[in-house]
CSV table of C-alpha atoms in Angstrom, one decimal:
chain,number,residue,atom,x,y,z
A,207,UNK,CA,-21.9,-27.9,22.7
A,208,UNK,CA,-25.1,-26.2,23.2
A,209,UNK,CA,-24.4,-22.0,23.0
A,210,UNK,CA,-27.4,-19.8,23.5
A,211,UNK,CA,-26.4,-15.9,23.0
A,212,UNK,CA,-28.3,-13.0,23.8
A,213,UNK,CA,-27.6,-10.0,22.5
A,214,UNK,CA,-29.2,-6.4,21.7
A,215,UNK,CA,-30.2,-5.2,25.4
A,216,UNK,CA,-28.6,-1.9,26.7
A,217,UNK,CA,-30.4,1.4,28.5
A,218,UNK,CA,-33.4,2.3,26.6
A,219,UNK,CA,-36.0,5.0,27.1
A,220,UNK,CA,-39.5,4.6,28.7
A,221,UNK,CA,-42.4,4.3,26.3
A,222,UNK,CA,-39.5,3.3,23.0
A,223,UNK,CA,-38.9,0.1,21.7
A,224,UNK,CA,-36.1,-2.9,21.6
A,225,UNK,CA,-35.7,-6.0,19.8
A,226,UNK,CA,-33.5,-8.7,21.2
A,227,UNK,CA,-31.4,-11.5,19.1
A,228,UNK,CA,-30.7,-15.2,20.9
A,229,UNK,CA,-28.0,-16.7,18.3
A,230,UNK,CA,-28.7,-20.4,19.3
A,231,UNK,CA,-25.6,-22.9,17.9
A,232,UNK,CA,-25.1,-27.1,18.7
A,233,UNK,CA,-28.0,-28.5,18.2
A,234,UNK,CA,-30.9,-28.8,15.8
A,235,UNK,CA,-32.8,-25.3,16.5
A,236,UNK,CA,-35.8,-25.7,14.2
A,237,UNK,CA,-36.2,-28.9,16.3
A,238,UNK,CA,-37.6,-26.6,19.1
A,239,UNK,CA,-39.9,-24.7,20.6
A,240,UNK,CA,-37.7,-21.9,21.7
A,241,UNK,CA,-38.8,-19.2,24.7
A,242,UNK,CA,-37.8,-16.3,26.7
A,243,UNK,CA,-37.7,-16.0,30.5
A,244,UNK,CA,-36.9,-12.6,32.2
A,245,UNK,CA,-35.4,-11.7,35.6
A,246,UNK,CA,-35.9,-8.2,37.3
A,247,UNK,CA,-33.1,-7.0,39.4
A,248,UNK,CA,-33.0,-9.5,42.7
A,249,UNK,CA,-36.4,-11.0,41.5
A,250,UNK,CA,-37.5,-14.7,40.3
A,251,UNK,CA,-37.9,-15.7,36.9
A,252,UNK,CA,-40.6,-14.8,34.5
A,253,UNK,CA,-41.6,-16.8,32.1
A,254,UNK,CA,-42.2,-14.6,28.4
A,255,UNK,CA,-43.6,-17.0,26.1
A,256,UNK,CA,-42.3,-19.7,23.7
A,257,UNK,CA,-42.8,-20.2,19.8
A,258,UNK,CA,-42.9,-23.4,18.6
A,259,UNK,CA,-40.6,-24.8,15.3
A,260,UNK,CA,-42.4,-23.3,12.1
A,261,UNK,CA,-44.1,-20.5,14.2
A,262,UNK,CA,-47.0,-21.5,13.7
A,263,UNK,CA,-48.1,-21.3,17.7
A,264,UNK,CA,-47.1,-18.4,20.2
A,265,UNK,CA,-48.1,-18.7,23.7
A,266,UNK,CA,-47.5,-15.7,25.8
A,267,UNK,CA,-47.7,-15.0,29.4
A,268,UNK,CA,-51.2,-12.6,29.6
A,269,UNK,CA,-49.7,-9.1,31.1
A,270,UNK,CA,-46.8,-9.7,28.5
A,271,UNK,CA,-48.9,-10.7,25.3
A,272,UNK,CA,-49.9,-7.1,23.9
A,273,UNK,CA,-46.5,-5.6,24.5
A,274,UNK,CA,-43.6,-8.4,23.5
A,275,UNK,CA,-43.7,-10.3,20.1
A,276,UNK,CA,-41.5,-13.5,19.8
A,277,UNK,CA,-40.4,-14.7,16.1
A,278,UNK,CA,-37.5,-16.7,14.8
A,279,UNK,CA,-35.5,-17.4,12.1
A,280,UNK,CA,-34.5,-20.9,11.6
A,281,UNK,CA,-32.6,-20.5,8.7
A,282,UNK,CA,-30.3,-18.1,10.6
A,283,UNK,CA,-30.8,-20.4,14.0
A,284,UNK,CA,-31.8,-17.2,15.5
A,285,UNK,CA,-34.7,-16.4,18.2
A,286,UNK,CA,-36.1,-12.9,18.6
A,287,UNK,CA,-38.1,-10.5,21.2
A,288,UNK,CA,-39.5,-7.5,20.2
A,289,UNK,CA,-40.4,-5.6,22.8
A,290,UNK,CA,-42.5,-2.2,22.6
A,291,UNK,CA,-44.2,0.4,24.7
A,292,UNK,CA,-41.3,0.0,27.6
A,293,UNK,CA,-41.4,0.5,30.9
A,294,UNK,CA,-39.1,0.7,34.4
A,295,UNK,CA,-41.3,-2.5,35.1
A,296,UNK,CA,-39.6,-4.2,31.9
A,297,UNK,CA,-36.0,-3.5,33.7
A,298,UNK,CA,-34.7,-7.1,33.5
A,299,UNK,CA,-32.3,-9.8,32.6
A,300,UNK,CA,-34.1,-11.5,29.7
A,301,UNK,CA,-32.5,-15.1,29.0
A,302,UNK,CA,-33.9,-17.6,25.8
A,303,UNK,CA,-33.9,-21.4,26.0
A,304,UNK,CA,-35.2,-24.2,24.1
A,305,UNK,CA,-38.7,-24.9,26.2
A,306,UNK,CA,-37.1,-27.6,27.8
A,307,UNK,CA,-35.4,-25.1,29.9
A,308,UNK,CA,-32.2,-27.5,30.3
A,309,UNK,CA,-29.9,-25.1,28.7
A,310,UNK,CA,-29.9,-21.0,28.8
A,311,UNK,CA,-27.7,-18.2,27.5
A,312,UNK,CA,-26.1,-16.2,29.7
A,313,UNK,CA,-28.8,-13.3,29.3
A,314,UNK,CA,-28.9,-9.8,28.3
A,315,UNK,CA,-29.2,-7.4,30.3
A,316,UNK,CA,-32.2,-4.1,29.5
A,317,UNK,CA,-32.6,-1.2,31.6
A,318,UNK,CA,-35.7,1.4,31.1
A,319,UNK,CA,-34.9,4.5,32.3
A,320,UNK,CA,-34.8,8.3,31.3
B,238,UNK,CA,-53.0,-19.8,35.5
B,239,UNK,CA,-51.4,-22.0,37.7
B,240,UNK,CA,-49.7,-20.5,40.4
B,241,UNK,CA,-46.8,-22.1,41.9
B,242,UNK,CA,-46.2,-21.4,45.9
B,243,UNK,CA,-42.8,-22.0,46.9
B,244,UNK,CA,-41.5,-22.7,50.0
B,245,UNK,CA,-39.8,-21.8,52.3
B,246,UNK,CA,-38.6,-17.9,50.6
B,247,UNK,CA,-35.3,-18.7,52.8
B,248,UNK,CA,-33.2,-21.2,54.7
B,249,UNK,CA,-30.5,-21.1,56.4
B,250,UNK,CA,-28.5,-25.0,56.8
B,251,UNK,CA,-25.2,-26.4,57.4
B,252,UNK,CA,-22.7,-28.3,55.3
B,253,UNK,CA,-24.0,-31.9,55.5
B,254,UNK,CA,-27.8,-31.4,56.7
B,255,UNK,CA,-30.2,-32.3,54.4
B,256,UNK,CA,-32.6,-30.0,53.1
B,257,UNK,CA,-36.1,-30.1,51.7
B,258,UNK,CA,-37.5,-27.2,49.3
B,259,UNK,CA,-41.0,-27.3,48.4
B,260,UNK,CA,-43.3,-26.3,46.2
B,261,UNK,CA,-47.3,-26.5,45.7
B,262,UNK,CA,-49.3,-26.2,42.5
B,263,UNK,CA,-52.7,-24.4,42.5
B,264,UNK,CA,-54.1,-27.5,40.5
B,265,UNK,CA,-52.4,-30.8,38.9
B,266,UNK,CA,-49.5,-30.5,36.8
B,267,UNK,CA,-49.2,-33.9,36.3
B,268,UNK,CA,-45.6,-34.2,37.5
B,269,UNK,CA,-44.1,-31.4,34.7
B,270,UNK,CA,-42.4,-29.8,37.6
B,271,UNK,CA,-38.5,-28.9,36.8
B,272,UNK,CA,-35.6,-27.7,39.5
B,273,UNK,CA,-33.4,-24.9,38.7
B,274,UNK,CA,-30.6,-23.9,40.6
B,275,UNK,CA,-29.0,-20.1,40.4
B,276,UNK,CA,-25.9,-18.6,41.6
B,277,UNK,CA,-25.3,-15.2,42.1
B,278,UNK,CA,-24.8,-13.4,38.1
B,279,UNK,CA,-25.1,-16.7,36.5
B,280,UNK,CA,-28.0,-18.6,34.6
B,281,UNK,CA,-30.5,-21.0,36.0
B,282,UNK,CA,-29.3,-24.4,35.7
B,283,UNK,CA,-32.0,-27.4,35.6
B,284,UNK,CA,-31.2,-30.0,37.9
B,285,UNK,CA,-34.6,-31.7,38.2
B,286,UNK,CA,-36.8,-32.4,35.4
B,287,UNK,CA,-40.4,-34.2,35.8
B,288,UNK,CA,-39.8,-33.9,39.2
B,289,UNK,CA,-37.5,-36.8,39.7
B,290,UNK,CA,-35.3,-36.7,36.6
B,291,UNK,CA,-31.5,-36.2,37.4
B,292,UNK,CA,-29.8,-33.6,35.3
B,293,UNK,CA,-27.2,-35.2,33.6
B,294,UNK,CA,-24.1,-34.3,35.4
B,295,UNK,CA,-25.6,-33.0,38.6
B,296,UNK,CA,-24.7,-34.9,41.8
B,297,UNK,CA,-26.9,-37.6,43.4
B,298,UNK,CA,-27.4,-35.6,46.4
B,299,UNK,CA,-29.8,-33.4,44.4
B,300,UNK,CA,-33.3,-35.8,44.2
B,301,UNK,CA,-37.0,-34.8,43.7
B,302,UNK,CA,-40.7,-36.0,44.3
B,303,UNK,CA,-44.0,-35.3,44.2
B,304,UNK,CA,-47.7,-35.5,42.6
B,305,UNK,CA,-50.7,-33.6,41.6
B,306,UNK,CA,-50.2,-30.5,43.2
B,307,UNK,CA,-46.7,-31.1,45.6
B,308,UNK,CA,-43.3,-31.7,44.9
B,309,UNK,CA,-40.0,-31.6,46.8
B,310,UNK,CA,-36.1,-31.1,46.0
B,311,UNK,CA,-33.9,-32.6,48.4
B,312,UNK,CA,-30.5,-32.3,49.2
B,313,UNK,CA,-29.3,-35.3,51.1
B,314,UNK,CA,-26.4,-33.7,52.5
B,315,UNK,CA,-25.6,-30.2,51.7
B,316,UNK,CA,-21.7,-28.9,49.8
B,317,UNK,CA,-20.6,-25.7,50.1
B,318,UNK,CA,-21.3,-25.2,46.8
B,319,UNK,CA,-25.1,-26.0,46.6
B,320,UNK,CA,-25.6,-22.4,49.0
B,321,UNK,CA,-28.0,-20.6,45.7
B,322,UNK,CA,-31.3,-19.8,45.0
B,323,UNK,CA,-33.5,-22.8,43.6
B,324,UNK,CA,-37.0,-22.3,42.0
B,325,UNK,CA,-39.3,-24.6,40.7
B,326,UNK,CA,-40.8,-24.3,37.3
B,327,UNK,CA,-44.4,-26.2,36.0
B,328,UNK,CA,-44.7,-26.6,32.4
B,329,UNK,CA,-47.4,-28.6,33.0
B,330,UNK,CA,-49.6,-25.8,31.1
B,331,UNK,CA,-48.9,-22.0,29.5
B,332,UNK,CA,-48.6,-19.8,30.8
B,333,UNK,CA,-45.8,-21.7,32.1
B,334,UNK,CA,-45.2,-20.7,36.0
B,335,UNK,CA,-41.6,-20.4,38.2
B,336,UNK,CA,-41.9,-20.5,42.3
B,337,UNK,CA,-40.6,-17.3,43.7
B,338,UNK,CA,-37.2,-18.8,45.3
B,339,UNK,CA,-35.9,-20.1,48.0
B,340,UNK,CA,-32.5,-18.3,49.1
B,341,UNK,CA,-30.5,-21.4,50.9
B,342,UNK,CA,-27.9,-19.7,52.8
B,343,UNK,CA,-25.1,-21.1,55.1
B,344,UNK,CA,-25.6,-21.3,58.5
């Protein structure tokens, strides 16, 4: 079974920093090109940016590229967001996925706010 | 970037009418154009992929189409439990691009 989990988010302040994990299990992860996809309180998806098996190749979404920084482990089958200089803007849901998007974790949830 | 305008932002339908959701591409994507369905505190889930691949699992009633820049879900006959939010999602080219939703509410 395919398990995707997101973890790391909570209340954080404008302007600090936040890394989050995605602990991905049942199936082969360094396979992948893995990604992250955000969701503002009752907003549409955002797409973040995806790394691709050996990261090698990062694409980002332009507005997103100077702030976030995606990296993985595959030896720990783990997929990471680094996120810095935070704003309310950056108040989200963030989910990962393989960049097939057919499966996603259930999302973490980060607030910015003083 | 490729924008992706979705259409319509909200619908209101019956159990049993069918239903057409589009969305238009501001250039080719060359048919990488997924479905995602979303209820309310849950995770997307992909129900169309390369716009008229079946999800394995998700009922026949769920079907897509479309070229170049436009592409269609359909729901042939609408279940109480298909009333979600759907978006479409290119991945055609990055950065990759979601439609903004349509809300598909019971009538």
């Amino acid at each position: 079974e395919v398990k995707l989990v997101e973890s790391g988010g909570g209340l954080v302040q404008p302007g600090r920093s936040l890394k989050l994990s995605c602990a991905a299990s049942g199936f082969s992860f360094n396979d992948y090109w893995m990604g992250w996809v955000r969701q503002a309180p009752g907003k549409g998806l955002e797409w973040i940016g995806e790394i691709n098996q050996d990261s090698s190749t990062i694409n980002y979404t332009p507005s997103l590229k100077d702030k976030f920084t995606i990296s993985r482990d595959n030896a720990q089958n783990t997929l990471y967001l680094q996120m810095s200089k935070l704003g309310s803007e950056d108040t989200a849901i963030y989910y990962c996925a393989p960049d097939t998007f057919d499966y996603w974790g259930q999302g973490v949830m980060v607030t910015v706010s003083s | 970037d490729i924008q992706m305008t979705q259409s319509p932002s909200f619908l209101s339908a019956s159990v049993g009418d069918r239903v057409t959701i589009n969305c238009k591409a501001s250039q080719n994507i060359n048919k990488y154009l997924n479905w995602y369905q979303q209820k309310l505190g849950e995770a997307p889930k992909r129900l169309i992929y390369n716009t008229n691949n079946l999800q394995t699992g998700i009922p026949s009633r769920f079907s897509g189409s479309g070229s170049g820049t436009d592409y269609t879900l359909t729901i042939s006959s609408l279940q109480p439990e298909d009333f979600a939010t759907y978006f479409c999602l290119q991945h055609n080219s990055f950065p990759l691009t979601f439609g903004s939703g349509t809300k598909l509410e019971i009538k």
